[in-house]
PDB file of C-alpha atoms and ligand atoms in Angstrom:
ATOM      1  CA  MET A 115     -50.334  17.242   6.377  1.00 47.00           C
ATOM      2  CA  THR A 116     -52.872  16.325   8.092  1.00 54.00           C
ATOM      3  CA  GLN A 117     -52.398  12.689   7.270  1.00 89.00           C
ATOM      4  CA  MET A 118     -49.066  12.835   9.038  1.00 94.00           C
ATOM      5  CA  ASP A 119     -50.584  15.021  12.226  1.00 93.00           C
ATOM      6  CA  THR A 120     -53.003  12.557  13.149  1.00 94.00           C
ATOM      7  CA  LYS A 121     -49.983   9.680  12.312  1.00 95.00           C
ATOM      8  CA  LEU A 122     -48.334  11.315  14.964  1.00 97.00           C
ATOM      9  CA  ALA A 123     -51.220  12.112  17.540  1.00 95.00           C
ATOM     10  CA  GLN A 124     -52.227   8.589  17.353  1.00 94.00           C
ATOM     11  CA  VAL A 125     -48.392   6.836  17.997  1.00 95.00           C
ATOM     12  CA  GLY A 126     -48.837   3.707  19.566  1.00 90.00           C
ATOM     13  CA  LEU A 127     -52.606   4.102  20.053  1.00 90.00           C
ATOM     14  CA  SER A 128     -54.001   0.956  21.634  1.00 78.00           C
ATOM     15  CA  THR A 129     -51.594  -1.727  20.040  1.00 79.00           C
ATOM     16  CA  ASP A 130     -51.714  -4.111  22.465  1.00 82.00           C
ATOM     17  CA  PRO A 131     -53.102  -6.998  21.104  1.00 80.00           C
ATOM     18  CA  ASN A 132     -53.706  -8.965  24.844  1.00 83.00           C
ATOM     19  CA  THR A 133     -54.943  -6.179  27.078  1.00 87.00           C
ATOM     20  CA  GLY A 134     -56.148  -3.408  24.537  1.00 87.00           C
ATOM     21  CA  ALA A 135     -54.387  -0.639  27.037  1.00 91.00           C
ATOM     22  CA  VAL A 136     -54.248   2.510  25.437  1.00 92.00           C
ATOM     23  CA  SER A 137     -50.817   3.759  25.744  1.00 94.00           C
ATOM     24  CA  PRO A 138     -48.359   0.972  24.916  1.00 93.00           C
ATOM     25  CA  PRO A 139     -47.218  -1.078  27.616  1.00 95.00           C
ATOM     26  CA  ILE A 140     -43.234  -0.941  28.269  1.00 96.00           C
ATOM     27  CA  TYR A 141     -41.777  -4.222  28.642  1.00 96.00           C
ATOM     28  CA  HIS A 142     -38.789  -4.149  31.522  1.00 97.00           C
ATOM     29  CA  SER A 143     -37.729  -7.624  30.577  1.00 97.00           C
ATOM     30  CA  ALA A 144     -34.533  -9.179  30.067  1.00 98.00           C
ATOM     31  CA  THR A 145     -35.879 -12.679  28.769  1.00 96.00           C
ATOM     32  CA  PHE A 146     -38.708 -13.930  28.018  1.00 94.00           C
ATOM     33  CA  ALA A 147     -40.189 -17.501  28.219  1.00 92.00           C
ATOM     34  CA  ASN A 148     -40.352 -19.992  25.298  1.00 89.00           C
ATOM     35  CA  LYS A 149     -44.398 -21.221  24.532  1.00 86.00           C
ATOM     36  CA  GLY A 150     -43.178 -24.544  25.666  1.00 88.00           C
ATOM     37  CA  TYR A 151     -40.280 -27.182  25.210  1.00 89.00           C
ATOM     38  CA  GLY A 152     -38.693 -26.632  21.577  1.00 86.00           C
ATOM     39  CA  LEU A 153     -41.678 -24.040  21.107  1.00 86.00           C
ATOM     40  CA  THR A 154     -39.749 -20.404  20.683  1.00 83.00           C
ATOM     41  CA  ASN A 155     -40.656 -17.207  21.308  1.00 88.00           C
ATOM     42  CA  ASP A 156     -41.193 -14.221  18.499  1.00 91.00           C
ATOM     43  CA  TYR A 157     -39.178 -12.373  21.602  1.00 94.00           C
ATOM     44  CA  TYR A 158     -36.638 -14.394  23.689  1.00 92.00           C
ATOM     45  CA  TYR A 159     -33.676 -11.367  24.649  1.00 96.00           C
ATOM     46  CA  SER A 160     -34.401  -7.891  24.330  1.00 98.00           C
ATOM     47  CA  ARG A 161     -30.959  -6.996  23.070  1.00 98.00           C
ATOM     48  CA  VAL A 162     -32.378  -8.682  20.403  1.00 97.00           C
ATOM     49  CA  LYS A 163     -35.452  -7.927  20.249  1.00 97.00           C
ATOM     50  CA  ASN A 164     -37.913  -6.363  22.965  1.00 97.00           C
ATOM     51  CA  PRO A 165     -41.540  -5.428  22.283  1.00 95.00           C
ATOM     52  CA  THR A 166     -41.910  -1.651  23.323  1.00 96.00           C
ATOM     53  CA  ARG A 167     -38.555  -1.350  20.972  1.00 98.00           C
ATOM     54  CA  THR A 168     -40.736  -2.625  18.306  1.00 97.00           C
ATOM     55  CA  GLN A 169     -43.378  -0.328  18.574  1.00 96.00           C
ATOM     56  CA  LEU A 170     -40.936   2.404  18.339  1.00 97.00           C
ATOM     57  CA  GLU A 171     -38.740   0.985  15.844  1.00 98.00           C
ATOM     58  CA  ASP A 172     -42.251  -0.054  13.417  1.00 97.00           C
ATOM     59  CA  THR A 173     -43.435   3.235  14.209  1.00 97.00           C
ATOM     60  CA  ILE A 174     -40.446   5.656  13.191  1.00 98.00           C
ATOM     61  CA  ALA A 175     -40.208   3.352  10.190  1.00 98.00           C
ATOM     62  CA  GLU A 176     -43.762   4.206   9.315  1.00 97.00           C
ATOM     63  CA  LEU A 177     -43.082   8.082   9.450  1.00 97.00           C
ATOM     64  CA  GLU A 178     -40.231   7.776   7.391  1.00 98.00           C
ATOM     65  CA  GLY A 179     -42.098   6.011   5.059  1.00 97.00           C
ATOM     66  CA  GLY A 180     -39.526   2.820   5.210  1.00 98.00           C
ATOM     67  CA  ALA A 181     -39.798  -0.732   6.365  1.00 98.00           C
ATOM     68  CA  TYR A 182     -36.863  -1.449   8.598  1.00 98.00           C
ATOM     69  CA  GLY A 183     -36.983   1.148  11.956  1.00 98.00           C
ATOM     70  CA  PHE A 184     -33.942   0.777  14.469  1.00 99.00           C
ATOM     71  CA  ALA A 185     -33.915   1.799  17.817  1.00 99.00           C
ATOM     72  CA  PHE A 186     -30.632   2.938  19.463  1.00 99.00           C
ATOM     73  CA  ALA A 187     -29.144   3.882  23.042  1.00 98.00           C
ATOM     74  CA  SER A 188     -27.986   7.513  21.292  1.00 98.00           C
ATOM     75  CA  GLY A 189     -27.675   9.394  18.137  1.00 98.00           C
ATOM     76  CA  MET A 190     -24.128   8.525  18.433  1.00 98.00           C
ATOM     77  CA  ALA A 191     -24.913   4.566  19.016  1.00 98.00           C
ATOM     78  CA  ALA A 192     -27.008   4.960  15.303  1.00 98.00           C
ATOM     79  CA  THR A 193     -24.243   6.831  13.444  1.00 98.00           C
ATOM     80  CA  SER A 194     -21.556   4.260  14.907  1.00 98.00           C
ATOM     81  CA  ALA A 195     -23.939   0.972  14.029  1.00 98.00           C
ATOM     82  CA  ILE A 196     -24.542   2.087   9.940  1.00 98.00           C
ATOM     83  CA  MET A 197     -20.516   2.786  10.014  1.00 98.00           C
ATOM     84  CA  GLN A 198     -19.877  -0.729  10.787  1.00 98.00           C
ATOM     85  CA  LEU A 199     -21.418  -1.337   7.608  1.00 98.00           C
ATOM     86  CA  PHE A 200     -18.228  -0.629   6.066  1.00 98.00           C
ATOM     87  CA  VAL A 201     -14.746  -2.204   6.002  1.00 98.00           C
ATOM     88  CA  PRO A 202     -11.171  -1.238   6.135  1.00 98.00           C
ATOM     89  CA  GLY A 203      -9.976   0.103   2.833  1.00 98.00           C
ATOM     90  CA  ASP A 204     -13.707   2.174   2.558  1.00 98.00           C
ATOM     91  CA  HIS A 205     -14.006   5.580   1.430  1.00 98.00           C
ATOM     92  CA  LEU A 206     -16.970   7.977   2.430  1.00 98.00           C
ATOM     93  CA  ILE A 207     -17.775  12.056   1.434  1.00 98.00           C
ATOM     94  CA  VAL A 208     -19.278  13.484   4.209  1.00 98.00           C
ATOM     95  CA  SER A 209     -20.854  17.291   4.402  1.00 98.00           C
ATOM     96  CA  GLU A 210     -17.938  19.707   5.827  1.00 97.00           C
ATOM     97  CA  ASP A 211     -20.361  21.251   8.391  1.00 96.00           C
ATOM     98  CA  LEU A 212     -21.417  18.297  10.458  1.00 96.00           C
ATOM     99  CA  TYR A 213     -22.616  17.526  13.810  1.00 97.00           C
ATOM    100  CA  GLY A 214     -19.187  17.659  16.292  1.00 97.00           C
ATOM    101  CA  GLY A 215     -19.602  14.368  17.726  1.00 98.00           C
ATOM    102  CA  THR A 216     -20.498  12.751  14.113  1.00 98.00           C
ATOM    103  CA  HIS A 217     -17.309  14.656  12.961  1.00 98.00           C
ATOM    104  CA  ARG A 218     -15.022  13.064  15.973  1.00 98.00           C
ATOM    105  CA  LEU A 219     -16.409   9.619  14.993  1.00 98.00           C
ATOM    106  CA  PHE A 220     -14.760  10.030  11.293  1.00 98.00           C
ATOM    107  CA  THR A 221     -11.512  11.637  12.424  1.00 98.00           C
ATOM    108  CA  GLN A 222     -10.959   9.840  15.740  1.00 98.00           C
ATOM    109  CA  ILE A 223     -12.163   6.111  15.605  1.00 98.00           C
ATOM    110  CA  LEU A 224     -13.107   5.413  12.283  1.00 98.00           C
ATOM    111  CA  SER A 225      -9.375   6.539  11.069  1.00 97.00           C
ATOM    112  CA  ARG A 226      -8.196   3.843  13.108  1.00 98.00           C
ATOM    113  CA  TYR A 227     -10.212   0.823  10.889  1.00 97.00           C
ATOM    114  CA  GLU A 228      -8.833   2.822   7.950  1.00 97.00           C
ATOM    115  CA  ILE A 229     -11.855   4.102   6.979  1.00 98.00           C
ATOM    116  CA  THR A 230     -11.675   7.468   5.160  1.00 98.00           C
ATOM    117  CA  THR A 231     -13.408  10.237   4.859  1.00 98.00           C
ATOM    118  CA  THR A 232     -13.292  13.346   2.554  1.00 98.00           C
ATOM    119  CA  PHE A 233     -15.313  16.531   4.118  1.00 98.00           C
ATOM    120  CA  VAL A 234     -17.150  18.963   1.489  1.00 98.00           C
ATOM    121  CA  ASP A 235     -19.430  21.440   0.927  1.00 97.00           C
ATOM    122  CA  THR A 236     -22.322  18.959  -0.245  1.00 97.00           C
ATOM    123  CA  ALA A 237     -24.780  21.442  -1.077  1.00 96.00           C
ATOM    124  CA  ASP A 238     -22.502  21.724  -4.326  1.00 97.00           C
ATOM    125  CA  ILE A 239     -22.916  18.752  -6.149  1.00 97.00           C
ATOM    126  CA  ASN A 240     -19.966  19.412  -8.339  1.00 98.00           C
ATOM    127  CA  LYS A 241     -17.678  19.108  -5.274  1.00 98.00           C
ATOM    128  CA  VAL A 242     -18.503  15.636  -4.559  1.00 98.00           C
ATOM    129  CA  LYS A 243     -18.792  14.885  -7.854  1.00 98.00           C
ATOM    130  CA  GLU A 244     -14.965  15.741  -7.598  1.00 98.00           C
ATOM    131  CA  SER A 245     -14.151  13.960  -4.740  1.00 98.00           C
ATOM    132  CA  ILE A 246     -15.279  10.438  -5.667  1.00 98.00           C
ATOM    133  CA  MET A 247     -12.942   8.091  -5.548  1.00 98.00           C
ATOM    134  CA  PRO A 248     -12.692   4.010  -6.644  1.00 98.00           C
ATOM    135  CA  ASN A 249     -12.755   2.980  -3.138  1.00 98.00           C
ATOM    136  CA  THR A 250     -16.305   5.854  -2.117  1.00 98.00           C
ATOM    137  CA  LYS A 251     -18.801   3.255  -0.310  1.00 98.00           C
ATOM    138  CA  GLY A 252     -20.912   6.175   1.252  1.00 98.00           C
ATOM    139  CA  ILE A 253     -22.020   9.234   1.287  1.00 98.00           C
ATOM    140  CA  LEU A 254     -23.026  10.463   3.997  1.00 98.00           C
ATOM    141  CA  ILE A 255     -25.136  14.123   4.533  1.00 98.00           C
ATOM    142  CA  GLU A 256     -26.563  16.121   7.056  1.00 97.00           C
ATOM    143  CA  THR A 257     -29.031  19.211   5.309  1.00 97.00           C
ATOM    144  CA  PRO A 258     -30.073  21.179   6.722  1.00 95.00           C
ATOM    145  CA  SER A 259     -26.499  20.697   8.850  1.00 95.00           C
ATOM    146  CA  ASN A 260     -26.062  21.619  12.188  1.00 91.00           C
ATOM    147  CA  PRO A 261     -25.191  24.423  13.146  1.00 92.00           C
ATOM    148  CA  MET A 262     -24.717  26.419   9.953  1.00 93.00           C
ATOM    149  CA  LEU A 263     -28.079  25.363   8.206  1.00 94.00           C
ATOM    150  CA  ARG A 264     -26.570  24.412   5.214  1.00 94.00           C
ATOM    151  CA  VAL A 265     -28.771  22.719   2.511  1.00 96.00           C
ATOM    152  CA  THR A 266     -27.661  19.752   0.515  1.00 97.00           C
ATOM    153  CA  SER A 267     -30.528  18.401  -2.675  1.00 97.00           C
ATOM    154  CA  LEU A 268     -31.191  15.144  -1.277  1.00 98.00           C
ATOM    155  CA  GLN A 269     -31.880  14.480  -4.889  1.00 97.00           C
ATOM    156  CA  GLU A 270     -29.115  15.219  -6.631  1.00 98.00           C
ATOM    157  CA  ILE A 271     -26.987  13.509  -3.637  1.00 98.00           C
ATOM    158  CA  SER A 272     -29.605  10.061  -4.065  1.00 98.00           C
ATOM    159  CA  ASP A 273     -29.387   9.886  -7.674  1.00 98.00           C
ATOM    160  CA  PHE A 274     -25.497  10.841  -7.948  1.00 98.00           C
ATOM    161  CA  CYS A 275     -25.015   7.746  -5.239  1.00 98.00           C
ATOM    162  CA  LYS A 276     -27.632   5.550  -7.318  1.00 98.00           C
ATOM    163  CA  LYS A 277     -25.640   6.005 -10.790  1.00 98.00           C
ATOM    164  CA  HIS A 278     -22.170   5.112  -8.637  1.00 98.00           C
ATOM    165  CA  ASN A 279     -23.017   2.561  -6.666  1.00 98.00           C
ATOM    166  CA  ILE A 280     -22.445   4.345  -3.371  1.00 98.00           C
ATOM    167  CA  ILE A 281     -24.945   3.967  -0.432  1.00 98.00           C
ATOM    168  CA  SER A 282     -26.158   7.249   0.369  1.00 98.00           C
ATOM    169  CA  ILE A 283     -26.933   8.209   4.487  1.00 98.00           C
ATOM    170  CA  VAL A 284     -28.991  11.317   6.114  1.00 98.00           C
ATOM    171  CA  ASP A 285     -29.413  12.615   9.161  1.00 98.00           C
ATOM    172  CA  ASN A 286     -32.627  13.845   9.479  1.00 98.00           C
ATOM    173  CA  THR A 287     -32.745  15.373  13.475  1.00 98.00           C
ATOM    174  CA  PHE A 288     -33.075  18.486  12.086  1.00 96.00           C
ATOM    175  CA  MET A 289     -35.760  18.416  10.009  1.00 96.00           C
ATOM    176  CA  THR A 290     -37.683  15.307  11.559  1.00 97.00           C
ATOM    177  CA  PRO A 291     -40.223  13.027   9.682  1.00 97.00           C
ATOM    178  CA  TYR A 292     -42.831  15.327   9.906  1.00 96.00           C
ATOM    179  CA  LEU A 293     -40.725  18.032   7.196  1.00 95.00           C
ATOM    180  CA  GLN A 294     -38.696  16.070   5.547  1.00 97.00           C
ATOM    181  CA  ARG A 295     -38.106  12.337   4.669  1.00 97.00           C
ATOM    182  CA  PRO A 296     -34.924  11.650   2.568  1.00 98.00           C
ATOM    183  CA  LEU A 297     -35.690   8.169   2.031  1.00 98.00           C
ATOM    184  CA  ASN A 298     -39.126   9.331  -0.361  1.00 98.00           C
ATOM    185  CA  PHE A 299     -35.851  10.856  -2.805  1.00 98.00           C
ATOM    186  CA  GLY A 300     -34.463   6.884  -2.956  1.00 98.00           C
ATOM    187  CA  ILE A 301     -31.793   8.085  -0.164  1.00 98.00           C
ATOM    188  CA  ASP A 302     -30.761   4.498   1.365  1.00 98.00           C
ATOM    189  CA  ILE A 303     -30.253   4.615   4.939  1.00 98.00           C
ATOM    190  CA  VAL A 304     -32.303   7.825   7.233  1.00 98.00           C
ATOM    191  CA  TYR A 305     -30.639   8.322  10.581  1.00 98.00           C
ATOM    192  CA  HIS A 306     -32.120  10.493  13.672  1.00 98.00           C
ATOM    193  CA  SER A 307     -30.766  11.762  16.787  1.00 98.00           C
ATOM    194  CA  GLY A 308     -33.715  11.313  18.999  1.00 98.00           C
ATOM    195  CA  THR A 309     -32.356  13.553  21.536  1.00 98.00           C
ATOM    196  CA  LYS A 310     -33.462  16.449  20.093  1.00 98.00           C
ATOM    197  CA  TYR A 311     -36.789  17.157  18.790  1.00 97.00           C
ATOM    198  CA  ILE A 312     -38.384  13.451  18.527  1.00 98.00           C
ATOM    199  CA  GLY A 313     -37.725  13.217  21.975  1.00 98.00           C
ATOM    200  CA  GLY A 314     -38.591  16.672  22.543  1.00 97.00           C
ATOM    201  CA  HIS A 315     -38.460  16.733  25.924  1.00 97.00           C
ATOM    202  CA  ASN A 316     -35.135  16.397  27.277  1.00 97.00           C
ATOM    203  CA  ASP A 317     -35.904  13.546  29.326  1.00 98.00           C
ATOM    204  CA  VAL A 318     -34.011  10.792  27.076  1.00 98.00           C
ATOM    205  CA  ILE A 319     -31.278  10.422  24.893  1.00 98.00           C
ATOM    206  CA  CYS A 320     -31.835   8.097  21.856  1.00 98.00           C
ATOM    207  CA  GLY A 321     -31.004   7.397  18.102  1.00 98.00           C
ATOM    208  CA  LEU A 322     -32.788   5.812  15.478  1.00 99.00           C
ATOM    209  CA  VAL A 323     -32.359   4.758  11.836  1.00 99.00           C
ATOM    210  CA  VAL A 324     -34.732   3.701   9.096  1.00 98.00           C
ATOM    211  CA  VAL A 325     -33.937   1.706   5.568  1.00 98.00           C
ATOM    212  CA  GLU A 326     -36.472   0.521   2.715  1.00 98.00           C
ATOM    213  CA  ARG A 327     -33.415  -1.732   1.532  1.00 98.00           C
ATOM    214  CA  GLU A 328     -33.836  -5.262   3.185  1.00 98.00           C
ATOM    215  CA  ASP A 329     -29.951  -5.973   2.590  1.00 98.00           C
ATOM    216  CA  ILE A 330     -28.768  -3.215   4.290  1.00 98.00           C
ATOM    217  CA  ALA A 331     -32.119  -3.810   7.343  1.00 98.00           C
ATOM    218  CA  GLU A 332     -30.551  -7.543   7.494  1.00 98.00           C
ATOM    219  CA  LYS A 333     -27.257  -6.434   7.789  1.00 98.00           C
ATOM    220  CA  LEU A 334     -27.932  -3.527  10.189  1.00 98.00           C
ATOM    221  CA  THR A 335     -30.154  -6.529  12.670  1.00 98.00           C
ATOM    222  CA  PHE A 336     -26.850  -8.240  12.791  1.00 98.00           C
ATOM    223  CA  ILE A 337     -24.815  -5.139  14.046  1.00 98.00           C
ATOM    224  CA  GLN A 338     -27.730  -3.974  16.619  1.00 98.00           C
ATOM    225  CA  ASN A 339     -27.795  -7.393  17.611  1.00 98.00           C
ATOM    226  CA  THR A 340     -23.938  -8.144  18.465  1.00 98.00           C
ATOM    227  CA  THR A 341     -22.870  -4.733  18.900  1.00 98.00           C
ATOM    228  CA  GLY A 342     -25.602  -3.886  21.623  1.00 98.00           C
ATOM    229  CA  ALA A 343     -26.483  -0.588  22.079  1.00 98.00           C
ATOM    230  CA  VAL A 344     -29.998  -0.579  22.118  1.00 98.00           C
ATOM    231  CA  LEU A 345     -32.676   1.479  23.218  1.00 98.00           C
ATOM    232  CA  GLY A 346     -34.193   0.436  26.889  1.00 98.00           C
ATOM    233  CA  PRO A 347     -37.915  -0.123  27.075  1.00 98.00           C
ATOM    234  CA  GLN A 348     -38.483   2.953  28.785  1.00 98.00           C
ATOM    235  CA  ASP A 349     -37.002   5.467  26.785  1.00 98.00           C
ATOM    236  CA  CYS A 350     -38.620   3.524  23.643  1.00 98.00           C
ATOM    237  CA  TRP A 351     -41.658   4.191  25.963  1.00 98.00           C
ATOM    238  CA  LEU A 352     -40.952   7.862  26.353  1.00 98.00           C
ATOM    239  CA  VAL A 353     -39.881   8.619  22.586  1.00 98.00           C
ATOM    240  CA  LEU A 354     -43.258   7.235  22.086  1.00 98.00           C
ATOM    241  CA  ARG A 355     -44.914   9.691  23.727  1.00 97.00           C
ATOM    242  CA  GLY A 356     -42.854  12.872  22.662  1.00 98.00           C
ATOM    243  CA  LEU A 357     -43.684  11.871  18.865  1.00 98.00           C
ATOM    244  CA  LYS A 358     -47.463  12.403  19.492  1.00 97.00           C
ATOM    245  CA  THR A 359     -46.755  16.133  19.731  1.00 98.00           C
ATOM    246  CA  LEU A 360     -43.794  16.437  16.995  1.00 98.00           C
ATOM    247  CA  ALA A 361     -46.666  18.387  14.681  1.00 96.00           C
ATOM    248  CA  LEU A 362     -47.358  20.343  17.351  1.00 97.00           C
ATOM    249  CA  ARG A 363     -44.107  21.458  18.530  1.00 97.00           C
ATOM    250  CA  MET A 364     -42.295  21.597  15.255  1.00 96.00           C
ATOM    251  CA  ASP A 365     -44.772  24.027  13.996  1.00 95.00           C
ATOM    252  CA  ARG A 366     -44.475  26.289  17.040  1.00 96.00           C
ATOM    253  CA  GLN A 367     -40.370  26.432  17.104  1.00 94.00           C
ATOM    254  CA  GLN A 368     -40.621  27.162  13.817  1.00 92.00           C
ATOM    255  CA  GLU A 369     -42.744  30.247  14.229  1.00 93.00           C
ATOM    256  CA  ASN A 370     -40.320  31.546  17.213  1.00 94.00           C
ATOM    257  CA  ALA A 371     -36.913  30.666  15.591  1.00 94.00           C
ATOM    258  CA  GLN A 372     -38.595  32.710  12.525  1.00 92.00           C
ATOM    259  CA  LYS A 373     -39.747  35.497  14.566  1.00 93.00           C
ATOM    260  CA  LEU A 374     -35.895  35.186  16.485  1.00 94.00           C
ATOM    261  CA  ALA A 375     -33.957  35.490  13.120  1.00 94.00           C
ATOM    262  CA  GLU A 376     -36.429  38.036  11.723  1.00 92.00           C
ATOM    263  CA  SER A 377     -35.437  40.338  14.760  1.00 94.00           C
ATOM    264  CA  LEU A 378     -31.703  39.484  14.743  1.00 95.00           C
ATOM    265  CA  LEU A 379     -31.450  40.701  10.659  1.00 92.00           C
ATOM    266  CA  ASN A 380     -32.916  44.299  12.311  1.00 89.00           C
ATOM    267  CA  HIS A 381     -30.184  43.734  14.598  1.00 94.00           C
ATOM    268  CA  VAL A 382     -27.184  46.798  14.277  1.00 94.00           C
ATOM    269  CA  ALA A 383     -24.454  44.286  16.322  1.00 96.00           C
ATOM    270  CA  VAL A 384     -25.131  41.272  13.767  1.00 96.00           C
ATOM    271  CA  SER A 385     -24.089  41.037  10.255  1.00 94.00           C
ATOM    272  CA  ASN A 386     -25.234  37.771   9.099  1.00 93.00           C
ATOM    273  CA  VAL A 387     -27.999  35.168   9.819  1.00 94.00           C
ATOM    274  CA  TYR A 388     -28.259  31.870   9.394  1.00 93.00           C
ATOM    275  CA  TYR A 389     -31.589  30.618   8.902  1.00 93.00           C
ATOM    276  CA  LEU A 390     -33.720  29.019   6.816  1.00 89.00           C
ATOM    277  CA  PHE A 391     -35.966  31.719   5.658  1.00 81.00           C
ATOM    278  CA  SER A 392     -39.783  31.432   4.279  1.00 71.00           C
ATOM    279  CA  PRO A 393     -39.534  31.513   0.283  1.00 69.00           C
ATOM    280  CA  LEU A 394     -42.460  33.662   0.600  1.00 65.00           C
ATOM    281  CA  MET A 395     -40.945  35.771   2.844  1.00 68.00           C
ATOM    282  CA  ASN A 396     -39.643  39.449   1.460  1.00 66.00           C
ATOM    283  CA  LEU A 397     -36.188  39.638   2.594  1.00 63.00           C
ATOM    284  CA  ASP A 398     -35.531  43.085   0.832  1.00 65.00           C
ATOM    285  CA  THR A 399     -37.963  44.940   3.963  1.00 63.00           C
ATOM    286  CA  TYR A 400     -34.909  43.745   6.316  1.00 62.00           C
TER     287      TYR A 400
HETATM  288  C1  PLP B 676     -27.612  15.087  18.466  1.00 88.56           C
HETATM  289  C2  PLP B 676     -27.108  15.290  17.559  1.00 88.56           C
HETATM  290  C3  PLP B 676     -26.543  14.019  16.813  1.00 88.56           C
HETATM  291  C4  PLP B 676     -25.955  13.003  17.564  1.00 88.56           C
HETATM  292  O1  PLP B 676     -26.802  12.276  18.848  1.00 88.56           O
HETATM  293  P1  PLP B 676     -26.759  11.712  20.270  1.00 88.56           P
HETATM  294  O2  PLP B 676     -28.319  11.234  20.691  1.00 88.56           O
HETATM  295  O3  PLP B 676     -26.111  13.172  20.669  1.00 88.56           O
HETATM  296  O4  PLP B 676     -25.657  10.911  20.637  1.00 88.56           O
HETATM  297  C5  PLP B 676     -26.196  13.824  15.524  1.00 88.56           C
HETATM  298  N1  PLP B 676     -26.853  14.196  14.822  1.00 88.56           N
HETATM  299  C6  PLP B 676     -27.208  15.614  14.480  1.00 88.56           C
HETATM  300  C7  PLP B 676     -27.390  16.933  14.096  1.00 88.56           C
HETATM  301  C8  PLP B 676     -27.517  16.072  16.270  1.00 88.56           C
HETATM  302  O5  PLP B 676     -27.614  17.692  16.504  1.00 88.56           O
END
C-alpha cells in the first residue's frame, strides 16, 4: 500500500506550471480568453473543461488505475450521467441492496424512459445469470453494498459482462480506490459519491466517474458537457484536499468500525451484526 499512500499524500502537489504553486490554484473563471484571433485555448468554457476540475479528474483516474476521470455535482449526478449511456428498451441488472437514491433513480426516473431494471442479490452469480434478457445492456453493483454490506465478486461480474457484451458498473463509494480498484478486474465504469470518504470532511457534495475504455469516455464527455452537472472549481479543490488524507482516514475508520462491530457482537440486545470482519479474526470467540 505504500505506493498508494504516497500518491494520496501528494495529490495536486506543485502541478501548476505557471507559478509552481504547491497547492493547486482554484480557477474561478466561467470563460477563458483565446490566445489570439483564430487561436483556440485548451480551456474556453468551464462547463466543458475547467483547470481545477481537470486536476481532480486526472487524479481520480490515476488513483482508480483508469484513463479518464469525470467530476460531477453529486454522486447522483454521476449516476444519472452514466445511465444516459442507455436508451429506451434497455434492461439493467442491479444489486438489490443498494443506495436508496440509486434505487429511486431506477424505479422513478429511468422507468419513465422505458429503461427496465431487475434487482437481484448480485452476490449470487447464478441469480445474475438467471436475470439476463436479450436486451440486458448493463449491470450495476455495489460491493460492499449500502447499507447491508453484501459482497459481490468483481471478477465474476466482469467475466460475465465481457462474455455477454454488457457494460459493468461499480459504485465504489464504500471502499474508495485506497481499498478497491474495480477497473483492475476488468470492470468498465467505476463511480463514487465523493461526498463520503473521498471528500471526508462533510463540506462538499461530489460525484466521480472513472473509465478505461475510450469509447465510453467519449460518450461520457459528451453527456457531461451536454447535461452540465459539473463540479465547480471550489468544490474540486476541497475534494483534492480531502484526498490527501484518505489513507489515514480509511485506516482509522476501519479500526474504529471493527471495534464498534466487535462490541456489538457481545451486546445482549443485538442478534445480528452486519460487518465485514477481517478474515484473520476468530469469530468463534464471540
Ligand atoms: C451517498 C451515496 C450515493 C449518492 O451520492 P450523493 O453524493 O449523495 O449524490 C451513491 N452511492 C452510495 C453508495 C452512497 O453512499
